Each structure stands twice: as C-alpha cells, then as structure tokens.
GROMACS .gro file of C-alpha atoms in nm:
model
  224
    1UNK     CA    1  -4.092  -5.834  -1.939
    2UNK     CA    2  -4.345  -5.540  -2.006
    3UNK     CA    3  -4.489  -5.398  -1.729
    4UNK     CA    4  -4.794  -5.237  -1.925
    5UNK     CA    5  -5.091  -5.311  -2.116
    6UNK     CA    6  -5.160  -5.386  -2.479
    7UNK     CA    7  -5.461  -5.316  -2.681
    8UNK     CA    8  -5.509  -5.319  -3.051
    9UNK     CA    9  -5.716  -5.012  -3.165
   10UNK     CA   10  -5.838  -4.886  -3.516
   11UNK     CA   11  -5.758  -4.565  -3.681
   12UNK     CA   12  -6.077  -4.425  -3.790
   13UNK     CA   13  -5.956  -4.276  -4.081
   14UNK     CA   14  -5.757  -4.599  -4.281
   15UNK     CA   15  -5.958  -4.846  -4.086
   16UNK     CA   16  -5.617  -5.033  -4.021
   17UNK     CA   17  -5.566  -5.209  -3.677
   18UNK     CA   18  -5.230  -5.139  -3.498
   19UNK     CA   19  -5.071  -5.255  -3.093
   20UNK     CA   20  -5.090  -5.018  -2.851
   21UNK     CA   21  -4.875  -5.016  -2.583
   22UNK     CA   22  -4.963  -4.849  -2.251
   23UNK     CA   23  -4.732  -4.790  -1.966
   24UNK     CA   24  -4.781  -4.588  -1.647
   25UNK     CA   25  -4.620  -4.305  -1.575
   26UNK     CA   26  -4.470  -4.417  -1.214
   27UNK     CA   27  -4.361  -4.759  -1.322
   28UNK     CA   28  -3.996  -4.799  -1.175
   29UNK     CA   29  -3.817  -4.934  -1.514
   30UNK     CA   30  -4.001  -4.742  -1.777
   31UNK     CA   31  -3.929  -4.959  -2.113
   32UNK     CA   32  -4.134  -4.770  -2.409
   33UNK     CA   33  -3.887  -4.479  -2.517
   34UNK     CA   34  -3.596  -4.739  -2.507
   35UNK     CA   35  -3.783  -4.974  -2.745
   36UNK     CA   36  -3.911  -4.690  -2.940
   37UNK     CA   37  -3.555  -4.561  -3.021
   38UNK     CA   38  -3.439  -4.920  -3.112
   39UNK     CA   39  -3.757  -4.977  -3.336
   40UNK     CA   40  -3.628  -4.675  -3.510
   41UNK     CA   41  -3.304  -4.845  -3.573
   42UNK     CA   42  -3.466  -5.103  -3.723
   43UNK     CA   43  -3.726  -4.925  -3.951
   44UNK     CA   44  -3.578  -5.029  -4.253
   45UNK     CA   45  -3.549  -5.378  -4.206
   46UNK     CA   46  -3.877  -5.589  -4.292
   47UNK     CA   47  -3.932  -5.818  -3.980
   48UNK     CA   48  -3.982  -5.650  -3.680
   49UNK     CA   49  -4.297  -5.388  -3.605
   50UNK     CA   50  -4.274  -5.044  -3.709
   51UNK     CA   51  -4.401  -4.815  -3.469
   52UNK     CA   52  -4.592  -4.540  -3.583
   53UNK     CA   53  -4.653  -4.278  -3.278
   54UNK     CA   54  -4.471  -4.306  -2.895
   55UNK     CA   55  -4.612  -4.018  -2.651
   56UNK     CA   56  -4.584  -3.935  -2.274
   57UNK     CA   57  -4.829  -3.761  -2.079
   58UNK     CA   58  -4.976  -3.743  -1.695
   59UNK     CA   59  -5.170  -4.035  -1.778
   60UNK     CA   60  -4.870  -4.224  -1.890
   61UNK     CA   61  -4.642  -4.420  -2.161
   62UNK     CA   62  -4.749  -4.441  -2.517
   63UNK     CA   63  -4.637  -4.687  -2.793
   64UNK     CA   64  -4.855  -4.723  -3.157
   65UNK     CA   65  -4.702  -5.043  -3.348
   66UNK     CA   66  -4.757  -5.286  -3.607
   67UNK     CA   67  -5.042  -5.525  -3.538
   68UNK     CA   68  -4.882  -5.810  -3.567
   69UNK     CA   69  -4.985  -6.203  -3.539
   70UNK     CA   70  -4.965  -6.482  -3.192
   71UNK     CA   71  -4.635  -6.583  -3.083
   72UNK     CA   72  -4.484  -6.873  -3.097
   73UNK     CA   73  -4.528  -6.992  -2.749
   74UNK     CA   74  -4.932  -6.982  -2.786
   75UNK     CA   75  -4.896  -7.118  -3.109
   76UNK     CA   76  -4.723  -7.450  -2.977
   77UNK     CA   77  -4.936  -7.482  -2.710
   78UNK     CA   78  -5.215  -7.523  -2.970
   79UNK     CA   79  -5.051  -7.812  -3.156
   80UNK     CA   80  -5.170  -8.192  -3.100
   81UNK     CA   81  -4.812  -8.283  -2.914
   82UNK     CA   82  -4.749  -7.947  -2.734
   83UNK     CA   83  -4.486  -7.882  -2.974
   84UNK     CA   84  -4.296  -7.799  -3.293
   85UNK     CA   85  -4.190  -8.099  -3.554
   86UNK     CA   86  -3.777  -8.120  -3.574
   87UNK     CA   87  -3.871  -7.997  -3.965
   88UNK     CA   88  -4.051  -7.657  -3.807
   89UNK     CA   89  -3.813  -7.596  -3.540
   90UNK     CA   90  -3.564  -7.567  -3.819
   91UNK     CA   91  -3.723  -7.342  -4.006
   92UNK     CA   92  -3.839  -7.164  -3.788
   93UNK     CA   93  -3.475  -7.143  -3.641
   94UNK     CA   94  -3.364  -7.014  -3.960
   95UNK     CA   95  -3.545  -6.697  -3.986
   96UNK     CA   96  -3.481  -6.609  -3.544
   97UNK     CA   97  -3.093  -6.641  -3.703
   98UNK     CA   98  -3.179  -6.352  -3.965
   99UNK     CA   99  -3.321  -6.165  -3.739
  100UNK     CA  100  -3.039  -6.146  -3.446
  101UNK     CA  101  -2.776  -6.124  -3.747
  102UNK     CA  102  -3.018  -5.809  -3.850
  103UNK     CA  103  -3.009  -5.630  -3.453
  104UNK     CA  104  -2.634  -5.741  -3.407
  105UNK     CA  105  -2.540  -5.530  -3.675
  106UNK     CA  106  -2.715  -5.259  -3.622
  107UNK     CA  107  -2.557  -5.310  -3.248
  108UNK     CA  108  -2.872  -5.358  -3.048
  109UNK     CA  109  -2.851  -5.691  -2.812
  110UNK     CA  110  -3.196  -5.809  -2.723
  111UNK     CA  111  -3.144  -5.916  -2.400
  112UNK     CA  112  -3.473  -6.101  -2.413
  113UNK     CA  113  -3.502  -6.427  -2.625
  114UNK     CA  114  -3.820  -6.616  -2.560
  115UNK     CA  115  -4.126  -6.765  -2.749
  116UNK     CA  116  -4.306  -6.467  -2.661
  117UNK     CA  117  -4.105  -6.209  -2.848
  118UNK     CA  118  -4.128  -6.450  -3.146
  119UNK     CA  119  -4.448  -6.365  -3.374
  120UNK     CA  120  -4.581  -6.473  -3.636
  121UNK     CA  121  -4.724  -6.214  -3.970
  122UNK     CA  122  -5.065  -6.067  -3.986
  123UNK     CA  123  -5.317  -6.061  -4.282
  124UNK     CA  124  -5.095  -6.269  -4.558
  125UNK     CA  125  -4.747  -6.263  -4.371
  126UNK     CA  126  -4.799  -6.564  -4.132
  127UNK     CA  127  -4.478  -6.763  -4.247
  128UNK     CA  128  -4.315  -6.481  -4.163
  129UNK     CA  129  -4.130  -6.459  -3.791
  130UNK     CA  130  -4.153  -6.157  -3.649
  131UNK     CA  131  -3.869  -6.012  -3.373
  132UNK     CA  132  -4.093  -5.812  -3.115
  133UNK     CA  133  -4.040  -5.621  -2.726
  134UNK     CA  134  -3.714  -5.416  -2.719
  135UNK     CA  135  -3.776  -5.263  -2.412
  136UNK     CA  136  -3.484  -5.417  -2.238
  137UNK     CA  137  -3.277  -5.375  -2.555
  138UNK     CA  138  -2.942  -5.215  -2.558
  139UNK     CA  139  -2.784  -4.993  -2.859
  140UNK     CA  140  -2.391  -5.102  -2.848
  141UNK     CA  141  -2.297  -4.950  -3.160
  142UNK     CA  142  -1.902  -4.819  -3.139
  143UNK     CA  143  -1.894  -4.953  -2.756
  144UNK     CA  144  -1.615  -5.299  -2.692
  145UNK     CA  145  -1.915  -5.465  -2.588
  146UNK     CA  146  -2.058  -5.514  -2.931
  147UNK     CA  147  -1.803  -5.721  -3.014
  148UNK     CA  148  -1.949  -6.112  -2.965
  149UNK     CA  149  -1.780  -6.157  -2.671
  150UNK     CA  150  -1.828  -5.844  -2.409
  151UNK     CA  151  -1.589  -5.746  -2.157
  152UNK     CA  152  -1.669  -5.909  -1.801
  153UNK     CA  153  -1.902  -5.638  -1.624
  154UNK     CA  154  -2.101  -5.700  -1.375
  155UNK     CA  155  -2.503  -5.583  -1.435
  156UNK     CA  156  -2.702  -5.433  -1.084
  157UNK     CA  157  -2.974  -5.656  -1.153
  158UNK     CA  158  -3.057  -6.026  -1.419
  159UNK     CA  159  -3.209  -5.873  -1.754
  160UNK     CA  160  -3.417  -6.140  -1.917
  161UNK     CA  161  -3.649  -6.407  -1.851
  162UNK     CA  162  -3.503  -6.651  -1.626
  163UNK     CA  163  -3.602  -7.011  -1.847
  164UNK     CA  164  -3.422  -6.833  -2.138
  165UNK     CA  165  -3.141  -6.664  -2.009
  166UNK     CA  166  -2.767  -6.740  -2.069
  167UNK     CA  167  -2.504  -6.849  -1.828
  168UNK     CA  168  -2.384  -6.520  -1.815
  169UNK     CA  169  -2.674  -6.367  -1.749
  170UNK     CA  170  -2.757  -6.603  -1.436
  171UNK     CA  171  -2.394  -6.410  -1.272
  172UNK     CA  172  -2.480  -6.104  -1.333
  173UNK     CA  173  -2.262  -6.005  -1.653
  174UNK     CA  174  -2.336  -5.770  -1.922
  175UNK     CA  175  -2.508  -5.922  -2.251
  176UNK     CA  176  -2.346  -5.934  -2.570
  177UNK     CA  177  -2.445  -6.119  -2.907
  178UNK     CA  178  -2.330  -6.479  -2.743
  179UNK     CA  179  -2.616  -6.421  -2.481
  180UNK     CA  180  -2.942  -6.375  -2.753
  181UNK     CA  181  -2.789  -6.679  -2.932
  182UNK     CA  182  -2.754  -6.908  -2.625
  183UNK     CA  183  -3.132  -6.829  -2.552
  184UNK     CA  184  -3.213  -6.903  -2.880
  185UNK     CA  185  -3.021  -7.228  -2.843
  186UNK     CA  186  -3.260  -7.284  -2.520
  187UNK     CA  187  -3.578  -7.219  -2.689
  188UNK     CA  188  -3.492  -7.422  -3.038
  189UNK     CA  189  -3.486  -7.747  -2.733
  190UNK     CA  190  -3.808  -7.597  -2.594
  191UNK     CA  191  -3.956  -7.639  -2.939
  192UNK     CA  192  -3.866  -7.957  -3.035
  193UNK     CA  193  -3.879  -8.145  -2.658
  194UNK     CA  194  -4.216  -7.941  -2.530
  195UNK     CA  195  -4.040  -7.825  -2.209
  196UNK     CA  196  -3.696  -7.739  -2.075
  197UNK     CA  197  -3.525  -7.942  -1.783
  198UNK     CA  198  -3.583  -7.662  -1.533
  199UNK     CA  199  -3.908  -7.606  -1.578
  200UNK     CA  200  -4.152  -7.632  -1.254
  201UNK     CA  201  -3.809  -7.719  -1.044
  202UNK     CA  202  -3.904  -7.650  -0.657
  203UNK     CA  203  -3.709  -7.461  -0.448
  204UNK     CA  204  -3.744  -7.269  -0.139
  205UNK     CA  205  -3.696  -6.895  -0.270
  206UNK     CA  206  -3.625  -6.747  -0.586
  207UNK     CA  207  -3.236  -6.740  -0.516
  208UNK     CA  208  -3.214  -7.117  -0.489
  209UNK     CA  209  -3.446  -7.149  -0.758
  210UNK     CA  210  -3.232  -6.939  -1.044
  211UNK     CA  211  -2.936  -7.125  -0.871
  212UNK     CA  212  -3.035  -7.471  -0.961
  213UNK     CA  213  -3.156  -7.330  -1.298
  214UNK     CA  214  -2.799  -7.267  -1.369
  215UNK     CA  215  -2.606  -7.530  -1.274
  216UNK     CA  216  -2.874  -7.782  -1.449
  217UNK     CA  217  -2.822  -7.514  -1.782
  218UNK     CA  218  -2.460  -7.543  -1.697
  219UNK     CA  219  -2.437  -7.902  -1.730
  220UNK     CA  220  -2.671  -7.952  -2.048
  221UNK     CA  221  -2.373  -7.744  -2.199
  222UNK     CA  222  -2.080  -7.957  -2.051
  223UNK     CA  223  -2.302  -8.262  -2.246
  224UNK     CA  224  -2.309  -8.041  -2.592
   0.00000   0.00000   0.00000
C-alpha cells in the first residue's frame, strides 16, 4: 500500500500528462526510491510505467511516471454484474502471467498482487495490462530466494494486502515467485465470482480477523 499522494500533472513544454507520486519525508516505510530502482530494472520491457524523474527534498518523496489508465478493480466495479466474463478473466489472466514471468526474471518479487496494481493502457493502449506499485518490491537477483520456492524465513512484519496475500505470507515467511502467483490465483476467483469468501468476515480485532482469513484460504486450497 502507498502511503502518499498521486496527481497527474502536465509538462509545459510536450504538453504530455504523466503520475506523480508524492510521499512525505517522515513517513515510517518510505516506498518511492525502492520502486524507482525496480522501475529501472524494468525499463526495457513494454508493460509496466517508465518513470521519468524520482527526487527527495525537505518537502518530501518524488516519483514522475507514466500516466497510465484505471485499474482493474474500478473497472469491474463498473460492469452490469460486478464482474469479469470467464472469457475476460482469461485473457486478462494471460497477460498478469507475462508480466510476473517478465519481474521473476529479472528477480524482482512483487509482493503485492491485487486489482489495484493491475491497469489498463492510456490513449490507444487500453487492451493492454499494465503491472504498476513496486514499492514493496524486492530485487532477488543471485540471492537462494529467487529460486520459486524461498528458503523458510521469517519476515518482522505481513507485506501485502491481506484479501490477496498467500499462505505464506499470512505466517510471516519471506515471498518468493509462488507467493505473486498464488495472489494472482486469488484475484483470477475475484474476477470471475465478484467477491472472495473472506470478504466483510467479522471478527473482534485484526489478529482474529487475518486468522480466519487463512484458514478459510487454507481450505479453498485443500478443495483445489
């Protein structure tokens, strides 16, 4: 999750638009230089933002990128039935595949699959999916842990949003390649179904909450 503010803005001389992301300068988990050096991993690759400028000052965090198009969670929530056709879904499926092949061999695990982070082209490029927010990314390049299945190590705090997150997140374990493609797996049955089990589940504090998150994620697995 960014903890920031976005804006689009206009370079006065080209007249093109650009994202602008804007993070204070006390925040506690500063995310912009991370996702700026993993953007610049990527700059050769087609579908994910280029970023153009990144900048710190007194006044904070600076981040020029690609303007890019609405994600796919606003998108759905447009659509007659609140979500995508089984014929979409796949399709749409097929491209979020390219694009964690693309980061998993450059050795970056994104560490945060969701419908937000998937966008859609801008000016001409709207069938094209779009791989965005790297700012809890990791470079493993070299490391054991890029292989698809990471060594057990244990993480100080969960990295990702909770609906999305694998089963290995939710005890604390270090992401590898697996995790990105078993959130993936979670948001191809948010697409097609309009909601996951474990949405709006009640619980008394957060702890019991993400607890009864996992063990319902744990047993839609056991039934797959």
């Amino acid at each position: 999750r960014f903890f920031g503010k976005i804006y689009s803005c206009i370079n006065n001389k080209t007249k093109e638009t650009y994202a602008c992301k804007i993070e204070k300068p006390d925040i506690e988990t500063p995310q912009l230089n991370n996702e700026y050096k993993i953007l610049n991993l990527l700059k050769n690759y087609p579908f994910f933002p280029k970023c153009y400028k990144f900048c710190s000052s007194p006044h904070g965090h600076i981040l020029i990128l690609d303007h890019l198009g609405a994600n796919l969670g606003v998108i759905m929530s447009k659509l007659p039935n609140k979500r995508f056709s089984m014929k979409s879904t796949l399709m749409i499926m097929t491209q979020c595949l390219e694009r964690l092949k693309e980061i998993h061999e450059k050795g970056i695990i994104h560490r945060d699959m969701k419908p937000e982070n998937l966008v859609i082209g801008y000016k001409g490029k709207e069938k094209n999916i779009y791989l965005i927010d790297f700012g809890l990314s990791k470079y493993t390049l070299g490391e054991k842990k890029n292989l698809l299945l990471a060594p057990i190590k244990k993480e100080k705090i969960v990295i990702g949003t909770v609906r999305y997150i694998s089963l290995n997140t939710h005890l604390g374990n270090e992401q590898c390649k697996k995790d990105d493609l078993e959130s993936l797996a979670y948001i191809m049955v948010y697409f097609i179904k309009g909601e996951l089990p474990w949405q709006n589940i009640k619980a008394k504090s957060r702890k019991e909450k993400y607890s009864k998150i996992y063990l319902m994620k744990k047993k839609l697995c056991r039934m797959n």
